[in-house]
mmCIF file of C-alpha atoms in Angstrom:
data_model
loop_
_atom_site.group_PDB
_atom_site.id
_atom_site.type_symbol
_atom_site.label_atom_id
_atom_site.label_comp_id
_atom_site.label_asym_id
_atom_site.label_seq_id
_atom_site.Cartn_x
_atom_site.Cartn_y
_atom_site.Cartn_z
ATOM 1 C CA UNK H 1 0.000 0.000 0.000
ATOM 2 C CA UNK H 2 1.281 3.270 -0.688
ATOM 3 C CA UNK H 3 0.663 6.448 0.341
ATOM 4 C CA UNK H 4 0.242 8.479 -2.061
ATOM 5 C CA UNK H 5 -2.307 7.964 -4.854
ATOM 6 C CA UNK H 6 -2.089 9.467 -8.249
ATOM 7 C CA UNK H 7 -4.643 9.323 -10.857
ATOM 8 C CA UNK H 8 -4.978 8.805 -13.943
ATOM 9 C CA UNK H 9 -2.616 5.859 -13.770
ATOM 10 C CA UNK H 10 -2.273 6.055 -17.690
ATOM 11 C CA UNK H 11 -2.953 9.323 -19.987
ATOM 12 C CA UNK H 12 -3.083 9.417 -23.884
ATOM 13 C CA UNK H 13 -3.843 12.683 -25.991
ATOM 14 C CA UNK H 14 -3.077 14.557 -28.459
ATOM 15 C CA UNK H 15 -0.455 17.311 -29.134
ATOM 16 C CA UNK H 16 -1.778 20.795 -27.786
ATOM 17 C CA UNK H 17 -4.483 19.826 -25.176
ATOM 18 C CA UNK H 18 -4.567 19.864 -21.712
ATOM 19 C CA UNK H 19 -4.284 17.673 -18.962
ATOM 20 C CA UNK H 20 -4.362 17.779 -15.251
ATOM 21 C CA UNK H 21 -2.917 15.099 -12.680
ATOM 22 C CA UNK H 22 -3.802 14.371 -9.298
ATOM 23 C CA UNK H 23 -1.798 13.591 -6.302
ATOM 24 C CA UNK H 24 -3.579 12.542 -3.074
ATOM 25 C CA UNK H 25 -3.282 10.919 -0.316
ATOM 26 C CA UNK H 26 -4.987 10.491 3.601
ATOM 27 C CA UNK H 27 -1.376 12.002 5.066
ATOM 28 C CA UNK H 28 0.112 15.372 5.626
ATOM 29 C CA UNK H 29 3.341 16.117 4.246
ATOM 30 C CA UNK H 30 5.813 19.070 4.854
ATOM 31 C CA UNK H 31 6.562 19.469 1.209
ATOM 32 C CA UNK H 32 5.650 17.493 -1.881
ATOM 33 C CA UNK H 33 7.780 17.637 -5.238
ATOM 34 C CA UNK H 34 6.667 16.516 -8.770
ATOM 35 C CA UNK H 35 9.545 14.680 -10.922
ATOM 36 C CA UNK H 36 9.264 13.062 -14.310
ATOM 37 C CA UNK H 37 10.683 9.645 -15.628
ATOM 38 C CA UNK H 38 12.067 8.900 -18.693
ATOM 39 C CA UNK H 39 12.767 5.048 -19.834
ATOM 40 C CA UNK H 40 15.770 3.492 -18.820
ATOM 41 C CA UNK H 41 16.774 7.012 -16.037
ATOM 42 C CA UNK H 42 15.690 7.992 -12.702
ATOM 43 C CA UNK H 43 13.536 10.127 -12.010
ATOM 44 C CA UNK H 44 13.875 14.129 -12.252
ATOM 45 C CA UNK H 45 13.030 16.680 -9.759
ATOM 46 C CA UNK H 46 10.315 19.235 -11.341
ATOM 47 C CA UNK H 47 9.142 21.484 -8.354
ATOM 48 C CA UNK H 48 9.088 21.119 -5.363
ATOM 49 C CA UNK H 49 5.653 22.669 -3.164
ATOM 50 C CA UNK H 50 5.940 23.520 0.745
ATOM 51 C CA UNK H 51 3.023 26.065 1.596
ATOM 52 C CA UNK H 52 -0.705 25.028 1.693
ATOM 53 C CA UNK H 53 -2.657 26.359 -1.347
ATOM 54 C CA UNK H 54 1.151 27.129 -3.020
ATOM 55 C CA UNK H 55 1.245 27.338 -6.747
ATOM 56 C CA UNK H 56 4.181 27.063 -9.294
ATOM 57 C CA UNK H 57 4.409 27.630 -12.662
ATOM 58 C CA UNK H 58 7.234 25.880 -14.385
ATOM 59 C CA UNK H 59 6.770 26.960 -17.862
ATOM 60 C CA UNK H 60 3.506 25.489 -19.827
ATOM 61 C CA UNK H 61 3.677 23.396 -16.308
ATOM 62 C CA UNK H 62 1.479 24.370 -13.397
ATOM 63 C CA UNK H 63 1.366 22.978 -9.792
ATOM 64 C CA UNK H 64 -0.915 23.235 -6.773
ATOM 65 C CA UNK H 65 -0.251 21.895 -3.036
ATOM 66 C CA UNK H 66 -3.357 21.199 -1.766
ATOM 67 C CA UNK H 67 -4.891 23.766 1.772
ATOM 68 C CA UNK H 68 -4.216 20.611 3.579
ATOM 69 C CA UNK H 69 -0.747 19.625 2.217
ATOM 70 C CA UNK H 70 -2.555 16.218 1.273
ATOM 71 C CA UNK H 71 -2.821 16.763 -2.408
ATOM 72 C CA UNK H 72 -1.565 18.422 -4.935
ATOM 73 C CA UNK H 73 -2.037 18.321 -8.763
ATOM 74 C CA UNK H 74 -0.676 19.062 -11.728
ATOM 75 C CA UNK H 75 -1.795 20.916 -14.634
ATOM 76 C CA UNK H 76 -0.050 20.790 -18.551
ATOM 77 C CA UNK H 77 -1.091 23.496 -20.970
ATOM 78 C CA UNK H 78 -0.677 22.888 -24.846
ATOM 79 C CA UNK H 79 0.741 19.183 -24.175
ATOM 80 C CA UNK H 80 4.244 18.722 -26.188
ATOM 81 C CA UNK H 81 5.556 15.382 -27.348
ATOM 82 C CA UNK H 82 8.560 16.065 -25.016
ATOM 83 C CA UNK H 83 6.115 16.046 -22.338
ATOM 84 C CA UNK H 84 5.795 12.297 -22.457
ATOM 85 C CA UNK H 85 7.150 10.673 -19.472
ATOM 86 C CA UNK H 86 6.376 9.023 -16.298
ATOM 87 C CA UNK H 87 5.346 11.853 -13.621
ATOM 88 C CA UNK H 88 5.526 10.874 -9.745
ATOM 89 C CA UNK H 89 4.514 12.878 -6.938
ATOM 90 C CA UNK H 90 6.775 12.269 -3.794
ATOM 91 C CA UNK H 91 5.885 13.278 -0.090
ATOM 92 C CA UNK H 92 8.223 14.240 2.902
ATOM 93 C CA UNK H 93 7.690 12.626 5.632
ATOM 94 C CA UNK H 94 8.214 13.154 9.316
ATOM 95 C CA UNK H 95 10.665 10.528 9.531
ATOM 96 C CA UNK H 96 13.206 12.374 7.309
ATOM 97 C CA UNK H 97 12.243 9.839 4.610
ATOM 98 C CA UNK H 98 10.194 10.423 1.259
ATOM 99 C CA UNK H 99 7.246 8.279 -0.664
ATOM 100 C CA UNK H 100 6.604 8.208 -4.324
ATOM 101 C CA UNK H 101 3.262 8.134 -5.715
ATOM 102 C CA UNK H 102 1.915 5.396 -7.963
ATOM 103 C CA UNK H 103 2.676 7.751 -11.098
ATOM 104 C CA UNK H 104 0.994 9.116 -14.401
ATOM 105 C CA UNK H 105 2.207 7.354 -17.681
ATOM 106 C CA UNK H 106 1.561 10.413 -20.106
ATOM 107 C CA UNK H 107 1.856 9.927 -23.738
ATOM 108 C CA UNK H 108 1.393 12.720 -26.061
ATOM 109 C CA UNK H 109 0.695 11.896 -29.661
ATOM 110 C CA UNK H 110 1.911 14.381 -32.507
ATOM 111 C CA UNK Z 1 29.500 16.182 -12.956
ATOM 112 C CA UNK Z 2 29.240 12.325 -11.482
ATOM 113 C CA UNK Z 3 26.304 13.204 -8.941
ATOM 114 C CA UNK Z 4 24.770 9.713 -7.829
ATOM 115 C CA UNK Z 5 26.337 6.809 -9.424
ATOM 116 C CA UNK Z 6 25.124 2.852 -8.964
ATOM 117 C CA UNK Z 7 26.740 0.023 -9.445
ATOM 118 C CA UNK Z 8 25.856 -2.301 -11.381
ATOM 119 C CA UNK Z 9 23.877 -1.852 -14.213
ATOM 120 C CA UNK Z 10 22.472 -4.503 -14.515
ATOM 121 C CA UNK Z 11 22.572 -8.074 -12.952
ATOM 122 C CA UNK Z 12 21.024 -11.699 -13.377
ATOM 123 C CA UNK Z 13 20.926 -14.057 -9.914
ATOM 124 C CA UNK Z 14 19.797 -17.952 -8.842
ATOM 125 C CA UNK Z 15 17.477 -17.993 -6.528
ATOM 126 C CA UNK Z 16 19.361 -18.032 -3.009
ATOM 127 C CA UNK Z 17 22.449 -16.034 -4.644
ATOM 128 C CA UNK Z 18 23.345 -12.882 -2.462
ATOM 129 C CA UNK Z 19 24.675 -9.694 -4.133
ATOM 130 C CA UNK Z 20 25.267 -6.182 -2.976
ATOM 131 C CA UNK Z 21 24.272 -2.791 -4.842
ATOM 132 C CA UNK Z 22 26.666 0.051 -4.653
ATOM 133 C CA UNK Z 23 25.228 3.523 -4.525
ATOM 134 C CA UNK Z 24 27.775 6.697 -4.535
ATOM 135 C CA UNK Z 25 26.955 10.405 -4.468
ATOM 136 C CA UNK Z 26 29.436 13.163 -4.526
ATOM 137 C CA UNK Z 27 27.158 16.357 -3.453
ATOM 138 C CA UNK Z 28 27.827 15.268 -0.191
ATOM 139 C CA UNK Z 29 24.603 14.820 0.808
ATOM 140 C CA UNK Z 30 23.318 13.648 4.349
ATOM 141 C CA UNK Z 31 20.387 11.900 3.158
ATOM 142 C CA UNK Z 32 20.201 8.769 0.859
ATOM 143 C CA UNK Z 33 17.673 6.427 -0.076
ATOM 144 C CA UNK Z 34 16.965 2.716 -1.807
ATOM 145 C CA UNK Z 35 13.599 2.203 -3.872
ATOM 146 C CA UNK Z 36 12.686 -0.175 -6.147
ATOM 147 C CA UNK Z 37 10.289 0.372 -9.467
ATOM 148 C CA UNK Z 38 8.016 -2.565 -10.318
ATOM 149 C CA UNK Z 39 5.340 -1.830 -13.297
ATOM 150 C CA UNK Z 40 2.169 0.025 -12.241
ATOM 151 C CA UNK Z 41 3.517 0.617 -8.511
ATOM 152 C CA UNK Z 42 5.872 3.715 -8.676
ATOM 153 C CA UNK Z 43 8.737 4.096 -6.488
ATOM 154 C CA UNK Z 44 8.372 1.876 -3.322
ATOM 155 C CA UNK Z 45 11.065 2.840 -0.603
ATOM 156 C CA UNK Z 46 13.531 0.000 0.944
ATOM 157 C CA UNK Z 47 15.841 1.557 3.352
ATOM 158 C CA UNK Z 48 17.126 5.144 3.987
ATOM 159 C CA UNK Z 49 19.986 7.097 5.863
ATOM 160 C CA UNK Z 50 20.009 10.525 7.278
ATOM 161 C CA UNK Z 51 23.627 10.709 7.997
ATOM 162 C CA UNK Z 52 26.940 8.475 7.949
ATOM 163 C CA UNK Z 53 26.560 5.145 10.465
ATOM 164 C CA UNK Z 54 22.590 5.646 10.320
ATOM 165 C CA UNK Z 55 19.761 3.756 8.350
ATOM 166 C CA UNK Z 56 16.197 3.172 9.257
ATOM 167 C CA UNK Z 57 13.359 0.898 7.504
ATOM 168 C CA UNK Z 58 11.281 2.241 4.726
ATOM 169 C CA UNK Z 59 7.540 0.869 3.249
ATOM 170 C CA UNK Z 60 9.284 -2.776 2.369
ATOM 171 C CA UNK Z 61 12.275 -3.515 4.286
ATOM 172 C CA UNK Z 62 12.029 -7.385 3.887
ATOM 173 C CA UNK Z 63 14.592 -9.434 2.461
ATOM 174 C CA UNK Z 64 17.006 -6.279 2.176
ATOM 175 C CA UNK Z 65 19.524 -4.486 4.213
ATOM 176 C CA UNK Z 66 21.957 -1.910 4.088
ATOM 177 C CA UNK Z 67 24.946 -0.060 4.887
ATOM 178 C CA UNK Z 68 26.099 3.200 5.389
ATOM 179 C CA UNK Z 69 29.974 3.421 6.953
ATOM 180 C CA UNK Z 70 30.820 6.230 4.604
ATOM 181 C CA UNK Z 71 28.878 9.449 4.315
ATOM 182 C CA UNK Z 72 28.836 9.227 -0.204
ATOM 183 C CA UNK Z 73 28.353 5.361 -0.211
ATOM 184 C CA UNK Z 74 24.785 3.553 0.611
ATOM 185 C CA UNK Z 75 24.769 -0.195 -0.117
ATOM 186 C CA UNK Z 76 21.904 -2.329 -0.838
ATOM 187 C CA UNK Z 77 22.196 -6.246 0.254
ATOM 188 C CA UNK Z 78 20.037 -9.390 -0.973
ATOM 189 C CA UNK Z 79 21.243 -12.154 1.373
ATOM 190 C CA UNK Z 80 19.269 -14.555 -0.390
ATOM 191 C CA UNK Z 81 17.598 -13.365 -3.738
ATOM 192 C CA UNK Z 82 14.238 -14.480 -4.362
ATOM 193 C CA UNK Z 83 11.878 -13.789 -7.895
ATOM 194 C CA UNK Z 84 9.940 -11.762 -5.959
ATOM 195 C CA UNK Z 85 13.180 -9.329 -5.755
ATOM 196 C CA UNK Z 86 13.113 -8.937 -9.256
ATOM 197 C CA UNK Z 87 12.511 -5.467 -10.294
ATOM 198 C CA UNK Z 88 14.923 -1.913 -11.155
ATOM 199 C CA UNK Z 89 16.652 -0.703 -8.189
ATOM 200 C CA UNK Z 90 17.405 3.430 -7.682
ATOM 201 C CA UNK Z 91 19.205 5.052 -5.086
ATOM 202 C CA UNK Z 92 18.779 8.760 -4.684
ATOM 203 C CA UNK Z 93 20.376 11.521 -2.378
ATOM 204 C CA UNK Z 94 19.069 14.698 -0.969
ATOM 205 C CA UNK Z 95 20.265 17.509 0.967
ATOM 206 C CA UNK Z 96 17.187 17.732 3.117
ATOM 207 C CA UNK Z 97 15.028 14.769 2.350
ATOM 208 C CA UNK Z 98 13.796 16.492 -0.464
ATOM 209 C CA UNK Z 99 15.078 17.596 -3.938
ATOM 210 C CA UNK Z 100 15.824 14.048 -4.385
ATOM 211 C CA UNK Z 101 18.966 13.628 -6.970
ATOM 212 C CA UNK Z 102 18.726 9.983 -8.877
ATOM 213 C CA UNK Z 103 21.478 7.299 -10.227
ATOM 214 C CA UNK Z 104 20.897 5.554 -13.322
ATOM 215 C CA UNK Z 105 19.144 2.379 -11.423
ATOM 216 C CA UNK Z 106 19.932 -1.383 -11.725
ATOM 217 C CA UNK Z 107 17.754 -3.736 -13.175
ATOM 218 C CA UNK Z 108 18.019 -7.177 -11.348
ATOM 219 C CA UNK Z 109 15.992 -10.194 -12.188
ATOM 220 C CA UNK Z 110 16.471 -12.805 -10.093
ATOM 221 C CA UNK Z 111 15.442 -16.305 -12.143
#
């Protein structure tokens, strides 16, 4: 079981649309980061989110950290083929350690 | 620019083999952590450190332990590999259990 739940598990569309991915989870965390995965590397830090009801714009890239620090989502504007990639939420915990998300397999077709 | 480094690659055990991971960071970096990536699950975590001599259980501990007697090396151990161990391996560091910094992982199957 993990802790943090994201959803859409898998996300196809087409070049130039939008998409928004969710983070959530029954914990509170102290900060939460988004990173994305490409095949065969490890994961790479996007953003990182510490205040309740923070947002960060990273480019055509937009996150939110939930009022509660529970959730947080993630919003893509004008989707790019070089956008494909696995994206994971992670969550600090308050043991000094940090859990990964189930992650969002985005494809975006030209 | 090395940053986190694992070692190796990739690796193919018996059942009942042991083996040990290698993970090396030179940002020198008090925190570092073990996960492993199955399909559909994400990035479950093993073990961690906060600091040189410490290391404390993460969400699936079983079967695994580790090492940390230098402050830029974290080693992952399989005393006796199993199928169910089969899966990519990543080690990451951090400055401050966040910002997470990634090696290159290690696929293992174990047959």
């Amino acid at each position: 079981t993990q802790l943090l739940e994201q959803s859409p598990q898998f996300l196809s569309i087409q070049e130039g649309e939008n998409l928004t991915v969710y983070c959530n989870s029954s914990s509170v965390f102290s900060s939460l980061q988004w990173y994305r995965q490409e095949p065969g590397e490890g994961p790479v830090l996007l953003v990182t989110v510490v205040t309740g009801g923070e947002v960060k714009k990273l480019k055509r890239l937009t996150f939110q950290f939930g009022d509660a620090r529970k959730d947080s989502s993630l919003h893509i504007t004008a989707a790019q083929p070089g956008d494909t990639g696995l994206y994971l939420c992670a969550g600090a915990g308050g043991a000094n350690n940090l859990f990964f998300g189930t992650g969002t397999r985005l494809t975006v077709i030209p | 620019n090395a940053g986190v480094t694992q070692t190796p690659k990739f690796r193919v055990l018996k059942t009942g083999q042991s083996m040990t991971l290698l993970c090396a960071q030179d940002m020198n970096h008090e925190y570092m952590y073990w996960y492993r990536q199955d399909p559909g699950m994400g990035l479950r975590l093993i073990h961690y450190s906060v600091g040189e001599g410490t290391t404390a259980k993460g969400e699936v501990p079983d079967g695994y332990n580790v090492s940390r007697l230098k402050k830029q090396n974290f080693l992952l151990g399989l005393e006796s590999a199993a199928p169910s161990q089969t899966s990519v391996y990543f080690c990451a560091s951090s400055p401050t259990y966040t910002e997470a910094f990634f090696g290159q992982g290690t696929r293992l199957t174990v047959v």
